[in-house]
PDB file of C-alpha atoms and ligand atoms in Angstrom:
ATOM      1  CA  MET A 246      13.746  -6.323 -24.008  1.00  0.00           C
ATOM      2  CA  LYS A 247      10.559  -4.934 -22.619  1.00  0.00           C
ATOM      3  CA  LEU A 248       9.916  -1.934 -20.408  1.00  0.00           C
ATOM      4  CA  TYR A 249       6.331  -1.205 -19.452  1.00  0.00           C
ATOM      5  CA  VAL A 250       5.373   2.213 -18.118  1.00  0.00           C
ATOM      6  CA  ILE A 251       2.127   1.648 -16.295  1.00  0.00           C
ATOM      7  CA  GLY A 252      -0.466   4.088 -14.988  1.00  0.00           C
ATOM      8  CA  ILE A 253      -2.134   2.212 -12.147  1.00  0.00           C
ATOM      9  CA  GLY A 254      -5.027   4.646 -11.675  1.00  0.00           C
ATOM     10  CA  PRO A 255      -5.810   6.370  -8.388  1.00  0.00           C
ATOM     11  CA  GLY A 256      -5.899   3.461  -5.988  1.00  0.00           C
ATOM     12  CA  GLY A 257      -6.239  -0.271  -5.962  1.00  0.00           C
ATOM     13  CA  GLU A 258      -6.872  -2.861  -8.589  1.00  0.00           C
ATOM     14  CA  GLU A 259     -10.501  -2.068  -9.364  1.00  0.00           C
ATOM     15  CA  GLN A 260      -9.606   1.243 -11.058  1.00  0.00           C
ATOM     16  CA  MET A 261      -6.779  -0.248 -13.117  1.00  0.00           C
ATOM     17  CA  THR A 262      -7.151  -1.285 -16.714  1.00  0.00           C
ATOM     18  CA  LEU A 263      -7.024  -4.951 -17.631  1.00  0.00           C
ATOM     19  CA  ARG A 264      -4.052  -4.082 -19.828  1.00  0.00           C
ATOM     20  CA  ALA A 265      -2.200  -2.731 -16.770  1.00  0.00           C
ATOM     21  CA  VAL A 266      -3.018  -5.843 -14.728  1.00  0.00           C
ATOM     22  CA  ARG A 267      -1.777  -8.108 -17.526  1.00  0.00           C
ATOM     23  CA  ALA A 268       1.477  -6.171 -17.894  1.00  0.00           C
ATOM     24  CA  LEU A 269       2.105  -6.280 -14.136  1.00  0.00           C
ATOM     25  CA  THR A 270       1.490 -10.014 -14.186  1.00  0.00           C
ATOM     26  CA  ALA A 271       3.943 -10.438 -17.070  1.00  0.00           C
ATOM     27  CA  CYS A 272       6.853  -8.473 -15.605  1.00  0.00           C
ATOM     28  CA  ASP A 273       9.751  -9.780 -13.502  1.00  0.00           C
ATOM     29  CA  CYS A 274      10.515  -6.604 -11.681  1.00  0.00           C
ATOM     30  CA  VAL A 275       8.598  -3.430 -10.706  1.00  0.00           C
ATOM     31  CA  ALA A 276       9.941   0.055 -10.048  1.00  0.00           C
ATOM     32  CA  GLY A 277       7.934   2.740  -8.298  1.00  0.00           C
ATOM     33  CA  TYR A 278       7.325   4.874  -5.269  1.00  0.00           C
ATOM     34  CA  GLY A 279       6.671   2.674  -2.215  1.00  0.00           C
ATOM     35  CA  LEU A 280       3.094   3.842  -1.645  1.00  0.00           C
ATOM     36  CA  TYR A 281       2.110   2.890  -5.190  1.00  0.00           C
ATOM     37  CA  LEU A 282       3.770  -0.511  -4.964  1.00  0.00           C
ATOM     38  CA  ASP A 283       1.877  -1.138  -1.720  1.00  0.00           C
ATOM     39  CA  LEU A 284      -1.406  -0.297  -3.465  1.00  0.00           C
ATOM     40  CA  ILE A 285      -0.799  -3.028  -6.019  1.00  0.00           C
ATOM     41  CA  ALA A 286       0.946  -5.464  -3.641  1.00  0.00           C
ATOM     42  CA  PRO A 287      -1.335  -8.447  -4.400  1.00  0.00           C
ATOM     43  CA  LEU A 288      -0.480  -8.175  -8.101  1.00  0.00           C
ATOM     44  CA  ILE A 289       3.284  -8.055  -7.672  1.00  0.00           C
ATOM     45  CA  GLU A 290       3.803 -10.643  -4.980  1.00  0.00           C
ATOM     46  CA  GLY A 291       7.175 -12.353  -5.358  1.00  0.00           C
ATOM     47  CA  LYS A 292       8.460  -9.871  -7.943  1.00  0.00           C
ATOM     48  CA  GLU A 293      11.583  -7.854  -7.366  1.00  0.00           C
ATOM     49  CA  ARG A 294      10.851  -4.260  -6.317  1.00  0.00           C
ATOM     50  CA  ILE A 295      13.027  -1.306  -7.265  1.00  0.00           C
ATOM     51  CA  MET A 296      12.132   1.300  -4.674  1.00  0.00           C
ATOM     52  CA  THR A 297      13.671   4.663  -4.101  1.00  0.00           C
ATOM     53  CA  GLY A 298      12.180   7.695  -2.393  1.00  0.00           C
ATOM     54  CA  MET A 299       9.915  10.242  -4.007  1.00  0.00           C
ATOM     55  CA  THR A 300      12.737  12.467  -5.239  1.00  0.00           C
ATOM     56  CA  ARG A 301      14.917   9.691  -6.657  1.00  0.00           C
ATOM     57  CA  GLU A 302      12.982   9.363  -9.912  1.00  0.00           C
ATOM     58  CA  VAL A 303      16.028   9.451 -12.171  1.00  0.00           C
ATOM     59  CA  ASP A 304      17.763   6.691 -10.165  1.00  0.00           C
ATOM     60  CA  ARG A 305      14.639   4.559 -10.225  1.00  0.00           C
ATOM     61  CA  CYS A 306      14.129   4.875 -13.981  1.00  0.00           C
ATOM     62  CA  THR A 307      17.824   4.292 -14.650  1.00  0.00           C
ATOM     63  CA  ALA A 308      17.738   1.142 -12.503  1.00  0.00           C
ATOM     64  CA  ALA A 309      14.652  -0.022 -14.400  1.00  0.00           C
ATOM     65  CA  ARG A 310      16.395   0.603 -17.728  1.00  0.00           C
ATOM     66  CA  ASP A 311      19.461  -1.366 -16.588  1.00  0.00           C
ATOM     67  CA  ARG A 312      17.297  -4.344 -15.542  1.00  0.00           C
ATOM     68  CA  ALA A 313      15.621  -4.243 -18.973  1.00  0.00           C
ATOM     69  CA  LEU A 314      19.048  -4.194 -20.650  1.00  0.00           C
ATOM     70  CA  GLN A 315      19.922  -7.323 -18.646  1.00  0.00           C
ATOM     71  CA  GLY A 316      16.926  -9.011 -20.279  1.00  0.00           C
ATOM     72  CA  GLN A 317      14.306  -8.743 -17.547  1.00  0.00           C
ATOM     73  CA  THR A 318      10.767  -7.602 -18.263  1.00  0.00           C
ATOM     74  CA  VAL A 319      10.413  -4.464 -16.189  1.00  0.00           C
ATOM     75  CA  ALA A 320       7.488  -2.249 -15.181  1.00  0.00           C
ATOM     76  CA  VAL A 321       7.773   1.358 -14.024  1.00  0.00           C
ATOM     77  CA  VAL A 322       4.555   2.353 -12.285  1.00  0.00           C
ATOM     78  CA  SER A 323       3.032   5.772 -11.669  1.00  0.00           C
ATOM     79  CA  SER A 324      -0.238   6.568  -9.937  1.00  0.00           C
ATOM     80  CA  GLY A 325      -3.012   7.771 -12.196  1.00  0.00           C
ATOM     81  CA  ASP A 326      -1.625   8.070 -15.694  1.00  0.00           C
ATOM     82  CA  ALA A 327       2.131   7.784 -16.159  1.00  0.00           C
ATOM     83  CA  GLY A 328       2.082  10.545 -18.756  1.00  0.00           C
ATOM     84  CA  VAL A 329       0.414  13.089 -16.425  1.00  0.00           C
ATOM     85  CA  TYR A 330       3.015  14.355 -13.930  1.00  0.00           C
ATOM     86  CA  GLY A 331       4.372  10.799 -13.997  1.00  0.00           C
ATOM     87  CA  MET A 332       7.355   8.768 -15.089  1.00  0.00           C
ATOM     88  CA  ALA A 333       6.643   8.187 -18.777  1.00  0.00           C
ATOM     89  CA  GLY A 334       8.630  11.103 -20.191  1.00  0.00           C
ATOM     90  CA  LEU A 335      11.622  10.379 -17.972  1.00  0.00           C
ATOM     91  CA  VAL A 336      11.658   6.713 -19.024  1.00  0.00           C
ATOM     92  CA  PHE A 337      11.926   7.762 -22.677  1.00  0.00           C
ATOM     93  CA  GLU A 338      14.715  10.177 -21.801  1.00  0.00           C
ATOM     94  CA  VAL A 339      16.836   7.691 -19.823  1.00  0.00           C
ATOM     95  CA  CYS A 340      16.326   5.022 -22.502  1.00  0.00           C
ATOM     96  CA  GLU A 341      17.354   7.362 -25.335  1.00  0.00           C
ATOM     97  CA  GLY A 342      19.869   5.626 -27.591  1.00  0.00           C
ATOM     98  CA  HIS A 343      18.695   2.125 -26.569  1.00  0.00           C
ATOM     99  CA  PRO A 344      16.377   1.112 -29.400  1.00  0.00           C
ATOM    100  CA  GLU A 345      16.715  -2.510 -28.233  1.00  0.00           C
ATOM    101  CA  ILE A 346      14.405  -1.672 -25.328  1.00  0.00           C
ATOM    102  CA  GLU A 347      10.780  -1.809 -26.380  1.00  0.00           C
ATOM    103  CA  ILE A 348       8.891   0.772 -24.291  1.00  0.00           C
ATOM    104  CA  GLU A 349       5.145   0.300 -23.925  1.00  0.00           C
ATOM    105  CA  VAL A 350       3.137   2.978 -22.128  1.00  0.00           C
ATOM    106  CA  ILE A 351      -0.102   1.753 -20.599  1.00  0.00           C
ATOM    107  CA  PRO A 352      -2.561   4.550 -19.789  1.00  0.00           C
ATOM    108  CA  GLY A 353      -4.310   4.868 -16.441  1.00  0.00           C
ATOM    109  CA  ILE A 354      -7.124   6.927 -14.975  1.00  0.00           C
ATOM    110  CA  THR A 355      -5.648  10.274 -13.984  1.00  0.00           C
ATOM    111  CA  ALA A 356      -6.832  12.070 -10.825  1.00  0.00           C
ATOM    112  CA  ALA A 357      -8.699  14.675 -12.913  1.00  0.00           C
ATOM    113  CA  CYS A 358     -10.950  11.887 -14.196  1.00  0.00           C
ATOM    114  CA  SER A 359     -11.224   9.693 -11.088  1.00  0.00           C
ATOM    115  CA  GLY A 360     -11.702  12.716  -8.804  1.00  0.00           C
ATOM    116  CA  GLY A 361     -14.084  14.344 -11.267  1.00  0.00           C
ATOM    117  CA  ALA A 362     -16.244  11.217 -11.111  1.00  0.00           C
ATOM    118  CA  VAL A 363     -16.355  11.422  -7.304  1.00  0.00           C
ATOM    119  CA  LEU A 364     -17.492  15.055  -7.435  1.00  0.00           C
ATOM    120  CA  GLY A 365     -19.997  14.596 -10.253  1.00  0.00           C
ATOM    121  CA  SER A 366     -19.035  16.040 -13.622  1.00  0.00           C
ATOM    122  CA  PRO A 367     -16.844  19.118 -13.149  1.00  0.00           C
ATOM    123  CA  LEU A 368     -14.761  18.762 -16.339  1.00  0.00           C
ATOM    124  CA  THR A 369     -17.544  18.267 -18.871  1.00  0.00           C
ATOM    125  CA  CYS A 370     -16.256  20.936 -21.247  1.00  0.00           C
ATOM    126  CA  ASP A 371     -12.806  22.399 -21.903  1.00  0.00           C
ATOM    127  CA  PHE A 372     -10.541  22.061 -18.906  1.00  0.00           C
ATOM    128  CA  ALA A 373      -6.945  22.577 -17.879  1.00  0.00           C
ATOM    129  CA  CYS A 374      -4.719  20.700 -15.461  1.00  0.00           C
ATOM    130  CA  VAL A 375      -2.196  22.745 -13.502  1.00  0.00           C
ATOM    131  CA  SER A 376       0.254  21.366 -10.959  1.00  0.00           C
ATOM    132  CA  LEU A 377       1.011  23.768  -8.117  1.00  0.00           C
ATOM    133  CA  SER A 378       4.346  22.080  -7.387  1.00  0.00           C
ATOM    134  CA  ASP A 379       7.265  24.391  -8.071  1.00  0.00           C
ATOM    135  CA  LEU A 380       9.878  21.683  -7.553  1.00  0.00           C
ATOM    136  CA  LEU A 381      10.388  21.315 -11.304  1.00  0.00           C
ATOM    137  CA  THR A 382       8.467  24.311 -12.674  1.00  0.00           C
ATOM    138  CA  PRO A 383       9.215  27.904 -11.632  1.00  0.00           C
ATOM    139  CA  TRP A 384       6.346  29.518  -9.699  1.00  0.00           C
ATOM    140  CA  GLU A 385       6.152  32.370 -12.240  1.00  0.00           C
ATOM    141  CA  VAL A 386       5.340  29.839 -14.975  1.00  0.00           C
ATOM    142  CA  ILE A 387       2.669  28.265 -12.789  1.00  0.00           C
ATOM    143  CA  GLU A 388       1.145  31.707 -12.226  1.00  0.00           C
ATOM    144  CA  GLN A 389       1.171  32.399 -15.953  1.00  0.00           C
ATOM    145  CA  ARG A 390      -0.628  29.112 -16.664  1.00  0.00           C
ATOM    146  CA  LEU A 391      -3.225  29.770 -13.964  1.00  0.00           C
ATOM    147  CA  ARG A 392      -3.926  33.206 -15.445  1.00  0.00           C
ATOM    148  CA  GLY A 393      -4.241  31.702 -18.930  1.00  0.00           C
ATOM    149  CA  ALA A 394      -6.652  29.021 -17.718  1.00  0.00           C
ATOM    150  CA  ALA A 395      -8.765  31.566 -15.820  1.00  0.00           C
ATOM    151  CA  GLN A 396      -8.849  33.984 -18.743  1.00  0.00           C
ATOM    152  CA  GLY A 397      -9.989  31.155 -21.015  1.00  0.00           C
ATOM    153  CA  ASP A 398     -12.733  30.234 -18.506  1.00  0.00           C
ATOM    154  CA  PHE A 399     -11.439  26.671 -18.348  1.00  0.00           C
ATOM    155  CA  ALA A 400     -12.537  24.422 -15.518  1.00  0.00           C
ATOM    156  CA  ILE A 401      -9.280  23.552 -13.752  1.00  0.00           C
ATOM    157  CA  ALA A 402      -7.960  20.443 -12.008  1.00  0.00           C
ATOM    158  CA  LEU A 403      -5.194  21.470  -9.617  1.00  0.00           C
ATOM    159  CA  TYR A 404      -2.671  18.721  -8.894  1.00  0.00           C
ATOM    160  CA  ASN A 405      -0.097  18.894  -6.083  1.00  0.00           C
ATOM    161  CA  PRO A 406      -2.028  21.656  -4.283  1.00  0.00           C
ATOM    162  CA  ALA A 407       0.315  21.512  -1.266  1.00  0.00           C
ATOM    163  CA  SER A 408       3.111  19.561   0.326  1.00  0.00           C
ATOM    164  CA  LYS A 409       4.595  19.548   3.805  1.00  0.00           C
ATOM    165  CA  LYS A 410       6.984  22.344   2.837  1.00  0.00           C
ATOM    166  CA  ARG A 411       4.636  24.336   0.590  1.00  0.00           C
ATOM    167  CA  THR A 412       1.482  25.186   2.461  1.00  0.00           C
ATOM    168  CA  ASP A 413       0.378  28.446   0.827  1.00  0.00           C
ATOM    169  CA  HIS A 414       0.375  27.519  -2.855  1.00  0.00           C
ATOM    170  CA  LEU A 415      -3.358  26.923  -3.046  1.00  0.00           C
ATOM    171  CA  GLN A 416      -3.998  30.282  -1.411  1.00  0.00           C
ATOM    172  CA  ARG A 417      -1.709  32.008  -3.886  1.00  0.00           C
ATOM    173  CA  ALA A 418      -3.328  30.164  -6.788  1.00  0.00           C
ATOM    174  CA  CYS A 419      -6.822  31.180  -5.627  1.00  0.00           C
ATOM    175  CA  ASP A 420      -5.779  34.826  -5.409  1.00  0.00           C
ATOM    176  CA  ILE A 421      -4.651  34.674  -9.044  1.00  0.00           C
ATOM    177  CA  LEU A 422      -7.853  32.950 -10.187  1.00  0.00           C
ATOM    178  CA  LEU A 423      -9.910  35.506  -8.241  1.00  0.00           C
ATOM    179  CA  GLU A 424      -8.438  38.248 -10.455  1.00  0.00           C
ATOM    180  CA  THR A 425     -10.817  37.049 -13.183  1.00  0.00           C
ATOM    181  CA  GLN A 426     -13.187  34.456 -11.669  1.00  0.00           C
ATOM    182  CA  LYS A 427     -16.020  35.228  -9.243  1.00  0.00           C
ATOM    183  CA  PRO A 428     -15.653  34.252  -5.556  1.00  0.00           C
ATOM    184  CA  GLU A 429     -18.878  32.200  -5.913  1.00  0.00           C
ATOM    185  CA  THR A 430     -17.262  29.936  -8.545  1.00  0.00           C
ATOM    186  CA  VAL A 431     -18.060  26.352  -7.539  1.00  0.00           C
ATOM    187  CA  CYS A 432     -15.038  24.304  -6.446  1.00  0.00           C
ATOM    188  CA  GLY A 433     -14.481  20.785  -5.146  1.00  0.00           C
ATOM    189  CA  LEU A 434     -11.798  18.849  -3.317  1.00  0.00           C
ATOM    190  CA  VAL A 435     -11.227  15.108  -3.392  1.00  0.00           C
ATOM    191  CA  ARG A 436      -8.791  13.347  -1.089  1.00  0.00           C
ATOM    192  CA  ASN A 437      -7.539   9.783  -1.323  1.00  0.00           C
ATOM    193  CA  ILE A 438      -9.434   9.040  -4.513  1.00  0.00           C
ATOM    194  CA  GLY A 439     -10.078   5.318  -4.889  1.00  0.00           C
ATOM    195  CA  ARG A 440      -8.271   4.569  -1.628  1.00  0.00           C
ATOM    196  CA  ALA A 441      -9.353   3.883   1.934  1.00  0.00           C
ATOM    197  CA  GLY A 442     -10.620   7.110   3.487  1.00  0.00           C
ATOM    198  CA  GLU A 443     -11.747   8.754   0.230  1.00  0.00           C
ATOM    199  CA  THR A 444     -13.513  12.047   0.982  1.00  0.00           C
ATOM    200  CA  PHE A 445     -14.817  14.951  -1.038  1.00  0.00           C
ATOM    201  CA  SER A 446     -16.275  18.366  -0.361  1.00  0.00           C
ATOM    202  CA  LEU A 447     -17.696  21.250  -2.335  1.00  0.00           C
ATOM    203  CA  THR A 448     -16.918  24.883  -1.726  1.00  0.00           C
ATOM    204  CA  THR A 449     -16.511  28.215  -3.516  1.00  0.00           C
ATOM    205  CA  LEU A 450     -13.393  29.834  -4.901  1.00  0.00           C
ATOM    206  CA  GLY A 451     -13.618  32.540  -2.245  1.00  0.00           C
ATOM    207  CA  ALA A 452     -13.605  29.935   0.544  1.00  0.00           C
ATOM    208  CA  LEU A 453     -11.148  27.586  -1.158  1.00  0.00           C
ATOM    209  CA  ARG A 454      -8.242  29.948  -0.504  1.00  0.00           C
ATOM    210  CA  ASP A 455      -8.551  29.282   3.235  1.00  0.00           C
ATOM    211  CA  THR A 456      -9.192  25.540   2.951  1.00  0.00           C
ATOM    212  CA  PRO A 457      -6.357  23.299   4.197  1.00  0.00           C
ATOM    213  CA  VAL A 458      -5.145  20.740   1.646  1.00  0.00           C
ATOM    214  CA  ASP A 459      -2.367  18.194   1.363  1.00  0.00           C
ATOM    215  CA  MET A 460      -0.578  16.299  -1.368  1.00  0.00           C
ATOM    216  CA  LEU A 461      -3.202  13.535  -1.376  1.00  0.00           C
ATOM    217  CA  THR A 462      -5.837  15.985  -2.585  1.00  0.00           C
ATOM    218  CA  THR A 463      -6.896  17.080  -6.061  1.00  0.00           C
ATOM    219  CA  VAL A 464      -8.720  20.391  -6.274  1.00  0.00           C
ATOM    220  CA  PHE A 465     -11.298  21.290  -8.904  1.00  0.00           C
ATOM    221  CA  VAL A 466     -12.205  24.856  -9.841  1.00  0.00           C
ATOM    222  CA  GLY A 467     -15.318  25.189 -11.966  1.00  0.00           C
ATOM    223  CA  ASN A 468     -15.797  27.469 -14.951  1.00  0.00           C
ATOM    224  CA  SER A 469     -18.301  30.332 -14.920  1.00  0.00           C
ATOM    225  CA  ARG A 470     -21.183  27.915 -15.644  1.00  0.00           C
ATOM    226  CA  THR A 471     -20.324  25.212 -13.109  1.00  0.00           C
ATOM    227  CA  LYS A 472     -23.048  24.656 -10.499  1.00  0.00           C
ATOM    228  CA  MET A 473     -24.017  22.420  -7.619  1.00  0.00           C
ATOM    229  CA  VAL A 474     -26.681  19.859  -8.438  1.00  0.00           C
ATOM    230  CA  ASP A 475     -28.002  17.978  -5.419  1.00  0.00           C
ATOM    231  CA  GLY A 476     -24.681  18.185  -3.636  1.00  0.00           C
ATOM    232  CA  ARG A 477     -22.519  17.323  -6.637  1.00  0.00           C
ATOM    233  CA  MET A 478     -20.353  19.543  -8.855  1.00  0.00           C
ATOM    234  CA  VAL A 479     -21.595  19.806 -12.427  1.00  0.00           C
ATOM    235  CA  THR A 480     -20.336  21.779 -15.401  1.00  0.00           C
ATOM    236  CA  PRO A 481     -23.178  21.693 -17.922  1.00  0.00           C
ATOM    237  CA  ARG A 482     -22.280  20.769 -21.444  1.00  0.00           C
ATOM    238  CA  GLY A 483     -25.120  22.965 -22.636  1.00  0.00           C
ATOM    239  CA  TYR A 484     -27.541  20.318 -23.906  1.00  0.00           C
ATOM    240  CA  ARG A 485     -30.414  21.997 -22.094  1.00  0.00           C
ATOM    241  CA  GLY A 486     -29.613  25.510 -23.374  1.00  0.00           C
ATOM    242  CA  VAL A 487     -28.652  28.282 -21.001  1.00  0.00           C
TER     243      VAL A 487
HETATM  244  N1  SAH B 715       0.209  10.684 -12.388  1.00  0.00           N
HETATM  245  C1  SAH B 715      -0.784  11.122 -11.403  1.00  0.00           C
HETATM  246  C2  SAH B 715      -0.466  12.495 -10.845  1.00  0.00           C
HETATM  247  C3  SAH B 715       0.784  12.548  -9.996  1.00  0.00           C
HETATM  248  S1  SAH B 715       1.057  14.150  -9.307  1.00  0.00           S
HETATM  249  C4  SAH B 715      -2.173  11.097 -12.058  1.00  0.00           C
HETATM  250  O1  SAH B 715      -2.258  10.977 -13.288  1.00  0.00           O
HETATM  251  O2  SAH B 715      -3.168  11.174 -11.329  1.00  0.00           O
HETATM  252  C5  SAH B 715       0.467  13.886  -7.658  1.00  0.00           C
HETATM  253  C6  SAH B 715      -0.848  14.616  -7.446  1.00  0.00           C
HETATM  254  O3  SAH B 715      -1.898  13.928  -8.140  1.00  0.00           O
HETATM  255  C7  SAH B 715      -1.317  14.658  -5.998  1.00  0.00           C
HETATM  256  O4  SAH B 715      -0.728  15.733  -5.281  1.00  0.00           O
HETATM  257  C8  SAH B 715      -2.806  14.846  -6.164  1.00  0.00           C
HETATM  258  O5  SAH B 715      -3.126  16.198  -6.472  1.00  0.00           O
HETATM  259  C9  SAH B 715      -3.096  14.002  -7.409  1.00  0.00           C
HETATM  260  N2  SAH B 715      -3.499  12.615  -7.066  1.00  0.00           N
HETATM  261  C10 SAH B 715      -2.951  11.489  -7.543  1.00  0.00           C
HETATM  262  N3  SAH B 715      -3.560  10.405  -7.033  1.00  0.00           N
HETATM  263  C11 SAH B 715      -4.544  10.859  -6.205  1.00  0.00           C
HETATM  264  C12 SAH B 715      -5.523  10.226  -5.379  1.00  0.00           C
HETATM  265  N4  SAH B 715      -5.637   8.901  -5.315  1.00  0.00           N
HETATM  266  N5  SAH B 715      -6.361  11.018  -4.661  1.00  0.00           N
HETATM  267  C13 SAH B 715      -6.274  12.369  -4.729  1.00  0.00           C
HETATM  268  N6  SAH B 715      -5.373  13.013  -5.489  1.00  0.00           N
HETATM  269  C14 SAH B 715      -4.509  12.277  -6.224  1.00  0.00           C
END
């Protein structure tokens, strides 16, 4: 009994690993959010799809587990990496007590890496990822993590910077970061990474707080040494001294 948990990377097939492609080819049935299944449609033609809406993750993983228990080879897909704000942890939890199911997690390129590559090299040194979604994490905890990352002068990749219901989270996050970081701190935004309509822009922390974003965007906040180099965002590793 085999259950793959597959990170499909940010977009289509070209940013997926060969291991992910092979696992998708091998499975009978694929579970995932509709948008992600559409992105990999050519690879899963003719396979059964288990689709539920964005907030039905537990149902989707439970359905995938039940198919695996019936003997099918099943894949649960997440965008990016399944272990970064994805389904991997939940799959282990719903399969607890079923050692007969062999779970294989296949890593994918997370938005911090794929978006970082679009911008240049913003995460060259120590960095933190913080999700601004308070659906599953209380906002106070998010604030605490933002303060910790800023105090440690980490470059930061902000996931889930906004949704239709939450429009001011990025602004609130910027105000917290501005308690310790300078308004000139170099920042970048990347939307639709690896998908049709990919765009990016560079800005400063001071201006970022008034920049509109949506859930298809990943936001990058530099550390105190991050700079713009010919229109790209670069955090120097320090090879050339200060
Ligand atoms: N597991 C995913 C993250 C899921 S959380 C990963 O590892 O990348 C969803 C958030 O990820 C989005 O709100 C956005 O901030 C970011 N994200 C995921 N895919 C993206 C893409 N193709 N373009 C831009 N941002 C993306």
